[in-house]
Short mmCIF file of C-alpha atoms and ligand atoms in Angstrom, two decimals:
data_model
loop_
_atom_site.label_atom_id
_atom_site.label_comp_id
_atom_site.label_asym_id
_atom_site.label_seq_id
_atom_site.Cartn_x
_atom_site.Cartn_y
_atom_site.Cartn_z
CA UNK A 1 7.94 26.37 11.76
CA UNK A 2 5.48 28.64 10.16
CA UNK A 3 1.89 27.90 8.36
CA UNK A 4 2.80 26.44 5.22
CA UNK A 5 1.86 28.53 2.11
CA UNK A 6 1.24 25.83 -0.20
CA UNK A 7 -0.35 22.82 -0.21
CA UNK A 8 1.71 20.18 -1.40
CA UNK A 9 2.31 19.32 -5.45
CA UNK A 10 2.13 15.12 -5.02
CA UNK A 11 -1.90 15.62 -4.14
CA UNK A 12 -3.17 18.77 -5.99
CA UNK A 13 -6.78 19.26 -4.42
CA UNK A 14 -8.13 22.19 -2.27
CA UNK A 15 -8.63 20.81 0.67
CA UNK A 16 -6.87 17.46 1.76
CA UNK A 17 -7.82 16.35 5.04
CA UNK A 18 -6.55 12.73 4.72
CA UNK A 19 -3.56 12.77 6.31
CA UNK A 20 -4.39 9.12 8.12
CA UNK A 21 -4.86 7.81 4.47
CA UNK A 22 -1.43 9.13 3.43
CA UNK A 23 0.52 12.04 3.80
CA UNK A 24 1.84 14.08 0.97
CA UNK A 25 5.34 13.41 -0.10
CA UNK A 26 7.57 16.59 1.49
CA UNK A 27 9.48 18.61 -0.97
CA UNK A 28 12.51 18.07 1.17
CA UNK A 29 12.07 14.64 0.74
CA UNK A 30 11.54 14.73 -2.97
CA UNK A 31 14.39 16.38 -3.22
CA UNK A 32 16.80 14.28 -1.01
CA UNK A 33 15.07 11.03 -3.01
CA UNK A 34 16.41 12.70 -6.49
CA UNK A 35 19.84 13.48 -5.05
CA UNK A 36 20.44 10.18 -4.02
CA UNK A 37 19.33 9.45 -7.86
CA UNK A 38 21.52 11.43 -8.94
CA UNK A 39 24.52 9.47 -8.76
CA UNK A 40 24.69 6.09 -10.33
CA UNK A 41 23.90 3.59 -7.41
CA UNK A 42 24.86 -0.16 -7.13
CA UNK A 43 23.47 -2.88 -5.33
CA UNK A 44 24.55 -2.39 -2.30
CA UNK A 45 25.87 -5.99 -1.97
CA UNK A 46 28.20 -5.00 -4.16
CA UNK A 47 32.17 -4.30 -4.49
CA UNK A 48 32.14 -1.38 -6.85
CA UNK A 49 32.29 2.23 -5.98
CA UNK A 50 27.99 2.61 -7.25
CA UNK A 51 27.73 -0.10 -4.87
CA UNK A 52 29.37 1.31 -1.87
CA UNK A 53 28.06 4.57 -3.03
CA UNK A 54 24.53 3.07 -2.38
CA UNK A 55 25.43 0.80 0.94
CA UNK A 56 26.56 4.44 1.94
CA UNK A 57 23.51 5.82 1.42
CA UNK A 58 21.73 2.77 2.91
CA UNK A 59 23.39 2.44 6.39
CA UNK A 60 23.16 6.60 6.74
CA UNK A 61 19.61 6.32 5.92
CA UNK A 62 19.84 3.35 8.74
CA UNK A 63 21.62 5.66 11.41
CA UNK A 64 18.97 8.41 10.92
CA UNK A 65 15.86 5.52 11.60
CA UNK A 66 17.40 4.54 14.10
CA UNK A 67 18.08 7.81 15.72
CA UNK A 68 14.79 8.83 15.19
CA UNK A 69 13.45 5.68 16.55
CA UNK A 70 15.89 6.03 19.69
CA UNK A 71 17.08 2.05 18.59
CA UNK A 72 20.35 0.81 16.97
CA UNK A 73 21.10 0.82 13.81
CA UNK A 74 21.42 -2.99 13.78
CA UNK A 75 17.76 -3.04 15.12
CA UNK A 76 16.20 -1.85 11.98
CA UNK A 77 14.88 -4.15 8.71
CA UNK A 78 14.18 -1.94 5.83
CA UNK A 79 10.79 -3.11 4.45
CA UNK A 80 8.07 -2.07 1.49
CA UNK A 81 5.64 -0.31 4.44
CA UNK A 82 4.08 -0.67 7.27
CA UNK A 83 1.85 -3.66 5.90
CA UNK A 84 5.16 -5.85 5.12
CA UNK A 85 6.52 -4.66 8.45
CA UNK A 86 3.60 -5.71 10.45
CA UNK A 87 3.49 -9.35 8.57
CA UNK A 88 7.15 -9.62 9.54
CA UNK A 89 6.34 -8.86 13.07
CA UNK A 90 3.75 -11.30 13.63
CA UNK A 91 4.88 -14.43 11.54
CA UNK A 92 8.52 -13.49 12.38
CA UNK A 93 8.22 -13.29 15.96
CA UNK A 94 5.15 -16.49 16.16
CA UNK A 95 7.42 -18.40 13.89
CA UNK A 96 10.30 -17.87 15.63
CA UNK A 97 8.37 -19.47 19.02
CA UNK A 98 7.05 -22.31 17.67
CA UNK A 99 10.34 -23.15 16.04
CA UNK A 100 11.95 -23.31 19.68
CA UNK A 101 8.89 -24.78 21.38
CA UNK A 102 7.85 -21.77 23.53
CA UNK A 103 4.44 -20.99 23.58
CA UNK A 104 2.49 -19.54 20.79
CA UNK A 105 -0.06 -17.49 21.83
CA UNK A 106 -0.82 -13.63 20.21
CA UNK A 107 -2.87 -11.26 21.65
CA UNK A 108 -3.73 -8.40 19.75
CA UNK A 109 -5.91 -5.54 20.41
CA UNK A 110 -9.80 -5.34 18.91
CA UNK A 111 -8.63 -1.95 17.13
CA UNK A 112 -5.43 -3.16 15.30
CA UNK A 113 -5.15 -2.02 11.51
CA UNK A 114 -5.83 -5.09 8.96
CA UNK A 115 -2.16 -5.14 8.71
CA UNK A 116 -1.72 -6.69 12.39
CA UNK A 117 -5.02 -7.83 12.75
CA UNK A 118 -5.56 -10.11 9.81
CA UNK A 119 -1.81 -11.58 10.36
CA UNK A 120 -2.76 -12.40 13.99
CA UNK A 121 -5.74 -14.19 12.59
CA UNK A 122 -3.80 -16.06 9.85
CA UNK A 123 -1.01 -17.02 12.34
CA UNK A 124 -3.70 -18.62 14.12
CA UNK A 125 -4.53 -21.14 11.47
CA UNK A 126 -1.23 -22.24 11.84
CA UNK A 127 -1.23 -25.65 14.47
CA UNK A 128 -0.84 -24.94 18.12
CA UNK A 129 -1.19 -21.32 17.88
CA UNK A 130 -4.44 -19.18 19.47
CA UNK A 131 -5.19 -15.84 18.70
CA UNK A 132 -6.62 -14.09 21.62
CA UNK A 133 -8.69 -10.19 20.88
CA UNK A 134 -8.60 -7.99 23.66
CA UNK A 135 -10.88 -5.68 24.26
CA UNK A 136 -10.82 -1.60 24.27
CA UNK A 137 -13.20 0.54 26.54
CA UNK A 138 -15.87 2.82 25.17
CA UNK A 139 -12.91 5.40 24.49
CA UNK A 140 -10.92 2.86 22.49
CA UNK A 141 -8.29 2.46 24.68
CA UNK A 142 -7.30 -1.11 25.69
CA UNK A 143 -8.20 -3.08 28.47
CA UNK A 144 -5.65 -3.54 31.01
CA UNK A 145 -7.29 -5.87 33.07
CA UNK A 146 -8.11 -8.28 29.73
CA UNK A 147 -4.98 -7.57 29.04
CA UNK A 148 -3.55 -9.26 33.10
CA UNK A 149 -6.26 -12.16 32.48
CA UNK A 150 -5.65 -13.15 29.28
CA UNK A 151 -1.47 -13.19 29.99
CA UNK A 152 -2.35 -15.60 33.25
CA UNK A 153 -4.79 -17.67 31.09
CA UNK A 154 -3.10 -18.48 28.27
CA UNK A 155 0.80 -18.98 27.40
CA UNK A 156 1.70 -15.81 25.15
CA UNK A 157 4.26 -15.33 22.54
CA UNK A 158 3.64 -11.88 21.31
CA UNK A 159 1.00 -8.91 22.39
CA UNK A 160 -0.01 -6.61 19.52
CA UNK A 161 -1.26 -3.41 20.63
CA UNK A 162 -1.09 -0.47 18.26
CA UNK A 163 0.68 3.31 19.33
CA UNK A 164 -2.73 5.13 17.59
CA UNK A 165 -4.97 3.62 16.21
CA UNK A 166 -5.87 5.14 12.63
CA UNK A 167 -9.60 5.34 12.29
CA UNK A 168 -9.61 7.62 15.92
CA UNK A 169 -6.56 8.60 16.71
CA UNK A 170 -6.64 7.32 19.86
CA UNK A 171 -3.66 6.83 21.53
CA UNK A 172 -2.99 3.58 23.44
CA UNK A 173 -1.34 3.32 27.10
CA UNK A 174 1.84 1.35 25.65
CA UNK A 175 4.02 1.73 28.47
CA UNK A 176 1.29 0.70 30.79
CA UNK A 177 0.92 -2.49 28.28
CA UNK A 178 4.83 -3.16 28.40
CA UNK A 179 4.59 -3.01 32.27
CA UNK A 180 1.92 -5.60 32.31
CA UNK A 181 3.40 -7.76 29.96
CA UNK A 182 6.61 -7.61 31.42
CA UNK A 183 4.93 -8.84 34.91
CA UNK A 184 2.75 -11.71 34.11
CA UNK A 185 4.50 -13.29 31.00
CA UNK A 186 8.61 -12.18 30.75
CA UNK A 187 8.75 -14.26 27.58
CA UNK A 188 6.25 -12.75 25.24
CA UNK A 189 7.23 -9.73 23.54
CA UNK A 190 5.70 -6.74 22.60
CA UNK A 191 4.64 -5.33 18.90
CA UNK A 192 3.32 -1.73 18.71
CA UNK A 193 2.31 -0.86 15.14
CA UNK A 194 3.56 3.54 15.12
CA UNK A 195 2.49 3.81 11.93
CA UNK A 196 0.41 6.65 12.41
CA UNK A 197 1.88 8.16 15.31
CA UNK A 198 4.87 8.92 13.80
CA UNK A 199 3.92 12.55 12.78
CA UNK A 200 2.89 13.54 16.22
CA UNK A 201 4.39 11.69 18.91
CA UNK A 202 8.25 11.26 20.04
CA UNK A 203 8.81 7.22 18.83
CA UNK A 204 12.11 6.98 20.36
CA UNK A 205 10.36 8.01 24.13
CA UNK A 206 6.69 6.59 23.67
CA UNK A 207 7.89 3.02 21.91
CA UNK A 208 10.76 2.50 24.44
CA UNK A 209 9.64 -0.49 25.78
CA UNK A 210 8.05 -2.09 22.88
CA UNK A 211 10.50 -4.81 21.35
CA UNK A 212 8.75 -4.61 17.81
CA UNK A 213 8.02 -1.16 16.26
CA UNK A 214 6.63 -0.69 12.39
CA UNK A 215 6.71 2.27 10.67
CA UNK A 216 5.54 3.37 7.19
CA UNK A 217 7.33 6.45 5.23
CA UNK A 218 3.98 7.58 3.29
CA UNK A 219 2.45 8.44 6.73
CA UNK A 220 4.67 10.75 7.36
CA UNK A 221 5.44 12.48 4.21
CA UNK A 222 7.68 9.88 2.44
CA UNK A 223 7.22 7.92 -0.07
CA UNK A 224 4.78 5.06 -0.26
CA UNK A 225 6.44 1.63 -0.43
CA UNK A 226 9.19 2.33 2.05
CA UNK A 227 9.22 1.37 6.05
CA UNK A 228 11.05 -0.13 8.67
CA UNK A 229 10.40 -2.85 11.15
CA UNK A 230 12.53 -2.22 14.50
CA UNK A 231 13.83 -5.45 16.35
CA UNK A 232 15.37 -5.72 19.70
CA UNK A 233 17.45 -8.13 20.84
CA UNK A 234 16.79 -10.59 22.36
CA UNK A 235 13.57 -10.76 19.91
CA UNK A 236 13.91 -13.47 17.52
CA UNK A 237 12.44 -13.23 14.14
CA UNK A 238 11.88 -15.91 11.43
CA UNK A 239 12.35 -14.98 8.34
CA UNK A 240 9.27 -14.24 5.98
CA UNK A 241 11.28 -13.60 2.72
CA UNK A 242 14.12 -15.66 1.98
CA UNK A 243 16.91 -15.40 -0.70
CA UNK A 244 20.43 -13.21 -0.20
CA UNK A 245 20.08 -12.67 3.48
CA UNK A 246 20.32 -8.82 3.40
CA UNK A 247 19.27 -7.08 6.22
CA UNK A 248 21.21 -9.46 8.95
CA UNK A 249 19.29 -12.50 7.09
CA UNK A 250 15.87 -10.92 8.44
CA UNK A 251 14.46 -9.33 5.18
CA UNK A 252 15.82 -10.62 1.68
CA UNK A 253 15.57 -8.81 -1.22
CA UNK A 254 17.88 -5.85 -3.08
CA UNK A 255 17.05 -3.09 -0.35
CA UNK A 256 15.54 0.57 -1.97
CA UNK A 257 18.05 2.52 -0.89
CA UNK A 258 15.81 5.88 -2.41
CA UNK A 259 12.94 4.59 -0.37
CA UNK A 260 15.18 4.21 2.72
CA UNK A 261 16.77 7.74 2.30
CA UNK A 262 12.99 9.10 1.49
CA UNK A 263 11.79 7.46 4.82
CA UNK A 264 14.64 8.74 6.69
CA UNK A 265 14.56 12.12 5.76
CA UNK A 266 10.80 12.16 6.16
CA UNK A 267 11.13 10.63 9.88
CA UNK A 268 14.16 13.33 10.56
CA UNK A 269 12.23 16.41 9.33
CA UNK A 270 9.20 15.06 11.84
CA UNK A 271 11.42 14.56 14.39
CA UNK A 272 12.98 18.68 14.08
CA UNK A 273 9.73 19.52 13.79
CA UNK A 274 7.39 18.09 15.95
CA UNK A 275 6.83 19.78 18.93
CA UNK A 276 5.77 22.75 16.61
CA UNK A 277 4.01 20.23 14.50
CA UNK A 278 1.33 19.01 17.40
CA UNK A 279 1.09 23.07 18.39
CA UNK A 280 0.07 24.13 15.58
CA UNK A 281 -1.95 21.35 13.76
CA UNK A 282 -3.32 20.35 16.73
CA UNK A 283 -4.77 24.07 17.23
CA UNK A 284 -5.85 23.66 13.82
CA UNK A 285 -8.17 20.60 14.44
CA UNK A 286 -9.30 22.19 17.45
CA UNK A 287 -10.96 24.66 15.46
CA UNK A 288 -12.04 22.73 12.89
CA UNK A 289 -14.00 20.47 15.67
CA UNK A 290 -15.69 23.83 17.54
CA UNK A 291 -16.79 25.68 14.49
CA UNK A 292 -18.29 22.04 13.52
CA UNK A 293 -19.78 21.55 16.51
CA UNK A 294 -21.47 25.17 16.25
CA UNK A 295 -22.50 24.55 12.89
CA UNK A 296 -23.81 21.19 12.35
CA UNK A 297 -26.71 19.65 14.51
CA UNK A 298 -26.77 16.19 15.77
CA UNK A 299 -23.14 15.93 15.84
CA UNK A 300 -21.26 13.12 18.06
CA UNK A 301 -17.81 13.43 18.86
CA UNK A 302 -16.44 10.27 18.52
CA UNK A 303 -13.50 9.87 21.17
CA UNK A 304 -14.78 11.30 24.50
CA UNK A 305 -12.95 14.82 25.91
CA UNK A 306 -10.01 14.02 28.06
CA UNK A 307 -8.86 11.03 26.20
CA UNK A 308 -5.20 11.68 24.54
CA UNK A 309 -5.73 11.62 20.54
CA UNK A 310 -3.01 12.31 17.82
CA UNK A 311 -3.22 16.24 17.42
CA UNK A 312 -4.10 15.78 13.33
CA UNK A 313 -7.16 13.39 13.98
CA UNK A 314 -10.51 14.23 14.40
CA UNK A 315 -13.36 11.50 14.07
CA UNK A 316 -16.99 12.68 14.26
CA UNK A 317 -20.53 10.53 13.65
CA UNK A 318 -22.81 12.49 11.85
CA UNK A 319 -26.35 11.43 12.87
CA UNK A 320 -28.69 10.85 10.18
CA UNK A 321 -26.09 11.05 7.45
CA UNK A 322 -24.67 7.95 5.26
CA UNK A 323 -20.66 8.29 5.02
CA UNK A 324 -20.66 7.15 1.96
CA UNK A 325 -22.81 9.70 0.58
CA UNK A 326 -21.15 12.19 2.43
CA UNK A 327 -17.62 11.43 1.93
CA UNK A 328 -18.69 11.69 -1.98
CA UNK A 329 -20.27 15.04 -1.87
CA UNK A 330 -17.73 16.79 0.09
CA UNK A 331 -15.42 15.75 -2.76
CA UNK A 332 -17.15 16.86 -5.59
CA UNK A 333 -16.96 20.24 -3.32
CA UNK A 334 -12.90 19.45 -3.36
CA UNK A 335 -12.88 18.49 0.39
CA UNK A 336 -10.90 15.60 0.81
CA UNK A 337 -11.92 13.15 4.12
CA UNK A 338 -11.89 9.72 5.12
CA UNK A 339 -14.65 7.30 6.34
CA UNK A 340 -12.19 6.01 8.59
CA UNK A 341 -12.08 2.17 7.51
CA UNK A 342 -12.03 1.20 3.45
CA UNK A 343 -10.95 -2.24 2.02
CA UNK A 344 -8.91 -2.55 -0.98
CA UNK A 345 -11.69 -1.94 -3.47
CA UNK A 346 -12.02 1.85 -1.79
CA UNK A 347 -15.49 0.89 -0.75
CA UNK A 348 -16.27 1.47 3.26
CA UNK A 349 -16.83 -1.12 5.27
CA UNK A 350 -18.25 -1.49 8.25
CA UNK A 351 -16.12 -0.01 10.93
CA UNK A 352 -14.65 -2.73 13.80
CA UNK A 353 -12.85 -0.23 15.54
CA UNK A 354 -16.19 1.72 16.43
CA UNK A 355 -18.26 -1.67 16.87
CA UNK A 356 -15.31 -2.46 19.23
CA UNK A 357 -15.57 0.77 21.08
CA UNK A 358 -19.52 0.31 21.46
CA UNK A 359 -20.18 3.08 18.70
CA UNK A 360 -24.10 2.25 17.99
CA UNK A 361 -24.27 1.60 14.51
CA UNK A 362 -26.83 4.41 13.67
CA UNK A 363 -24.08 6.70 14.28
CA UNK A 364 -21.40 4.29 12.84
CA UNK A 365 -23.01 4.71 9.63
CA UNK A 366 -21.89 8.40 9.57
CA UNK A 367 -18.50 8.18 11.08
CA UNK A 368 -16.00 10.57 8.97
CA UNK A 369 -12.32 11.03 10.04
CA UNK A 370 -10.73 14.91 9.13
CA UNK A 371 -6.54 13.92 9.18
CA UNK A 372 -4.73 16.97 9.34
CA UNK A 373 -0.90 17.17 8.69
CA UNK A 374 2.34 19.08 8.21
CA UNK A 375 0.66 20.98 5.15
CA UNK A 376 -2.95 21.89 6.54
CA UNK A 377 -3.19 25.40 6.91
CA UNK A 378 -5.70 27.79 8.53
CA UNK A 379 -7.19 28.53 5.26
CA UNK A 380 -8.05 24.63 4.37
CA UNK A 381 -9.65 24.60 7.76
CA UNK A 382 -12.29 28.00 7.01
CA UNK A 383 -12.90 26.19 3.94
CA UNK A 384 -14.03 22.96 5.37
CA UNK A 385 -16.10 25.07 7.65
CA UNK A 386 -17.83 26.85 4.92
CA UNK A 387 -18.75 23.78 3.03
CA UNK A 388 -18.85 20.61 5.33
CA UNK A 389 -22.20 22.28 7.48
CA UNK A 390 -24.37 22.71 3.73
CA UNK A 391 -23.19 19.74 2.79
CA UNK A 392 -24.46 17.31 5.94
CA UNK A 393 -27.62 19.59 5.86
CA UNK A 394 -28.29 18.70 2.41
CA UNK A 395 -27.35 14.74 2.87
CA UNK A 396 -29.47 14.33 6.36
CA UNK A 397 -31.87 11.52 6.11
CA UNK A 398 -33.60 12.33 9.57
CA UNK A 399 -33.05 15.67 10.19
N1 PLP B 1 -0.82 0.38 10.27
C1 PLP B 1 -1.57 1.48 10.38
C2 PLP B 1 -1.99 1.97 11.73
C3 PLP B 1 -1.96 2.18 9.23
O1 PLP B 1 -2.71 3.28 9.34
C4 PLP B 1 -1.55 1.68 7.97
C5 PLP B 1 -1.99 2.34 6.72
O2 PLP B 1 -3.13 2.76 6.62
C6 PLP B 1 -0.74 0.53 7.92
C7 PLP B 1 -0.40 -0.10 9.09
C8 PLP B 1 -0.26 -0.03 6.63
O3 PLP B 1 0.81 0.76 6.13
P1 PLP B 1 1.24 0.72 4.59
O4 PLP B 1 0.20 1.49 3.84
O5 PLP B 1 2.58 1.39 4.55
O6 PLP B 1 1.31 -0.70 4.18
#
C-alpha cells in the first residue's frame, strides 16, 4: 500500500488526527455501500427476489466478519456499533447466568470504554449480581494477579477486559487473561471489547480465546451505526431486544444489510492491508512523537517505552497546558486531536483511564491523544509539527 494522496472526502479538514474518535468512511466502502443500494433490497425475512437479494447480501457480508474475525458465521449478531454490541455482551451474557442460577459476578477492567464499563455497573444494580473493577499497572495494562484473586474470591460470570484501550492505546495481555480465567473459574466467560484494535491488530489471532468480541465499523473506516457482536458457543446470551427473532433470536430488529456490507468491506480491506498498515502508520506516529519531543518542553509521554500500543495512537500530557484550551486552539489552526475521554455533550471529562493508571492529575489536565489511520500521510504529520510546538508555547500556564 502506498501513502495515500488524499485525505478522505467524509471529514474535509487539514489535518485529522482522530482516528480513535472515528475513522473516515473508505471510498471503497462508500462505494460497495451504494452498490448494494443499487438494487432494490427486501427485508431479508422475506420470500421475494429484493428479499433474497438482500439476505444475500446479508449472510456474504456475515461470511466476510466472520472470516475476518477467524469465527463462524453463525457466531456473529449484526448490531448498531460497538456501544449496542457491548450492552448485548454484558446483559446478554449476566442475564443469561442468573436465568440458570450460575453465579453472577462481572469483572471488568478499570480502563473499559463507557460502553462496557457503565453496563457492568448497571448490571450490578440488578439483585444478586457484584461488579468487581480490576485494576491496571502504571502502564495501563491489567493486573493479573487481581485478576487470580478476584476469580478465587468471588463466583464470576463474565470478565470484561478490553483488546486496546482507546484513550492510550494500550494493548491488553488477552491471552494471558483467557489463560487465567480459564484456570481458576471454567464457567465465566470472557468479553474483549476490539473496537479499536481492529485497524491494527490481527482479531481473528489476538481475540482467539475470547468468547465475546465487539466490533464497531466507524473505527475502522465504515460507517457509523454498524457492528457486530461475536458469540461462541457454548456462550449463552439473553436477549436485549426482542421482537422477530432475527439474528438466531439474539438481536431483533430488520438487520441493515448496507451497514453490514459497509462493516464488512471495511474489516476486509483492514484485514489485506494491515501488516502494511501498522508499518507505515506506525512509522508515522513515531515521528510525530520524536519531533514533539524535540520541540515542546515539559512533555510526558504517557504510556512508558516498551509497552505494546496500537501503531496509530499516541497519548502525551502536556505540563502546564489545559486540554481543553489546547484541543480548541489547535483546531482553529485545522489540527484535529482528541482529549482522550469526552461525554456526550463533547465536553472533557476527567480522564479514569489515566487516574486508573496513576497519571497525577497536573499532567492529566493536559493529556491529548494524536489517532493516526489508514489516511494520515507524511505531510499531515510535518504539519502538526509546525503548528502543535507554537501552539502549547502560547497556551502554557507555567512555563
Ligand atoms: N469501545 C471502544 C473501545 C470505543 O473506542 C468505542 C467508541 O469510541 C466504543 C466501544 C463505542 O463504539 P460505537 O461508537 O460504535 O458505539
Amino acid at each position: 500500500m502506498s501513502e495515500p494522496t488524499s485525505i478522505s472526502t467524509s471529514i474535509s479538514t487539514s489535518t485529522y488526527l482522530d482516528h480513535g474518535a472515528t475513522t473516515p468512511l473508505r471510498p471503497e466502502v462508500a462505494q460497495a455501500m451504494a452498490e448494494a443500494r443499487a438494487q432494490p433490497l427486501g427485508n431479508p425475512t422475506g420470500s421475494h427476489r429484493p428479499a433474497q437479494h438482500a439476505r444475500r447480501l446479508l449472510e456474504e457480508a456475515r461470511d466476510e466478519v466472520a472470516a475476518q474475525l477467524g469465527r463462524d458465521p453463525g457466531e456473529i449478531i449484526f448490531t448498531s456499533g460497538g456501544t449496542e454490541s457491548a450492552n448485548l455482551a454484558v446483559f446478554g451474557a449476566l442475564g443469561a447466568a442468573v436465568r440458570d442460577g450460575r453465579p453472577t459476578g462481572v469483572m471488568c477492567s478499570a480502563v473499559e470504554h463507557p460502553a462496557v464499563r457503565q453496563s457492568c455497573l448497571a448490571a450490578a444494580q440488578w439483585p444478586g449480581v457484584t461488579c468487581h473493577e480490576l485494576a491496571v499497572d502504571e502502564t495501563g495494562s491489567v493486573d493479573l494477579d487481581a485478576l487470580a484473586a478476584g476469580l478465587l474470591q468471588a463466583e464470576t460470570a463474565l470478565v470484561a477486559v478490553m483488546l486496546a484501550n482507546n484513550e492510550t492505546g494500550v494493548v491488553q495481555p488477552l491471552q494471558r487473561v483467557v489463560d487465567t480465567v480459564r484456570e481458576l473459574a471454567l464457567a465465566a466467560r470472557v468479553f474483549t471489547d476490539a473496537v479499536q484494535a481492529t485497524s491494527f491488530l490481527d482479531l481473528a489471532g489476538t481475540t482467539a480465546g475470547a468468547d465475546l468480541v465487539a466490533v464497531s465499523a466507524h473505527k475502522v473506516g465504515g460507517p457509523v451505526g454498524a457492528g457486530a457482536l461475536a458469540v461462541r458457543p457454548p456462550t449463552d446470551l439473553v436477549a436485549r431486544q426482542h421482537g422477530g427473532g432475527q439474528e438466531r433470536e439474539r438481536r431483533s430488529g430488520t438487520q441493515d444489510v448496507v451497514g453490514a456490507v459497509g462493516l464488512a468491506v471495511a474489516l476486509r480491506l483492514a484485514g489485506a492491508e494491515r501488516s502494511e498498515a501498522v508499518r507505515r502508520v506506525g512509522g508515522l506516529r513515531d515521528r510525530l512523537a520524536a519531533g514533539l519531543a524535540e520541540s515542546v518542553a515539559g512533555l510526558h509521554r504517557t504510556v512508558p517505552a516498551g509497552v505494546e500500543v496500537l501503531p496509530g495512537h499516541l497519548h502525551l500530557c502536556l505540563k502546564g497546558v489545559e486540554r481543553e484550551e489546547l484541543l480548541l486552539a489547535l483546531s482553529e489552526q485545522g489540527v484535529c486531536a482528541s482529549g482522550g475521554s469526552s461525554c456526550a455533550s463533547g465536553a472533557l471529562e476527567a480522564s479514569y483511564v489515566l487516574a486508573a493508571m496513576g497519571v497525577p492529575e497536573e499532567l492529566a489536565r493536559g493529556a491529548i491523544r494524536f489517532t493516526l489511520g489508514y489516511d494520515t500521510t507524511g505531510a499531515d504529520i510535518e504539519r502538526a509539527l509546525a503548528i502543535v510546538p507554537g501552539v502549547v508555547a502560547s497556551l502554557r500556564h507555567d512555563p
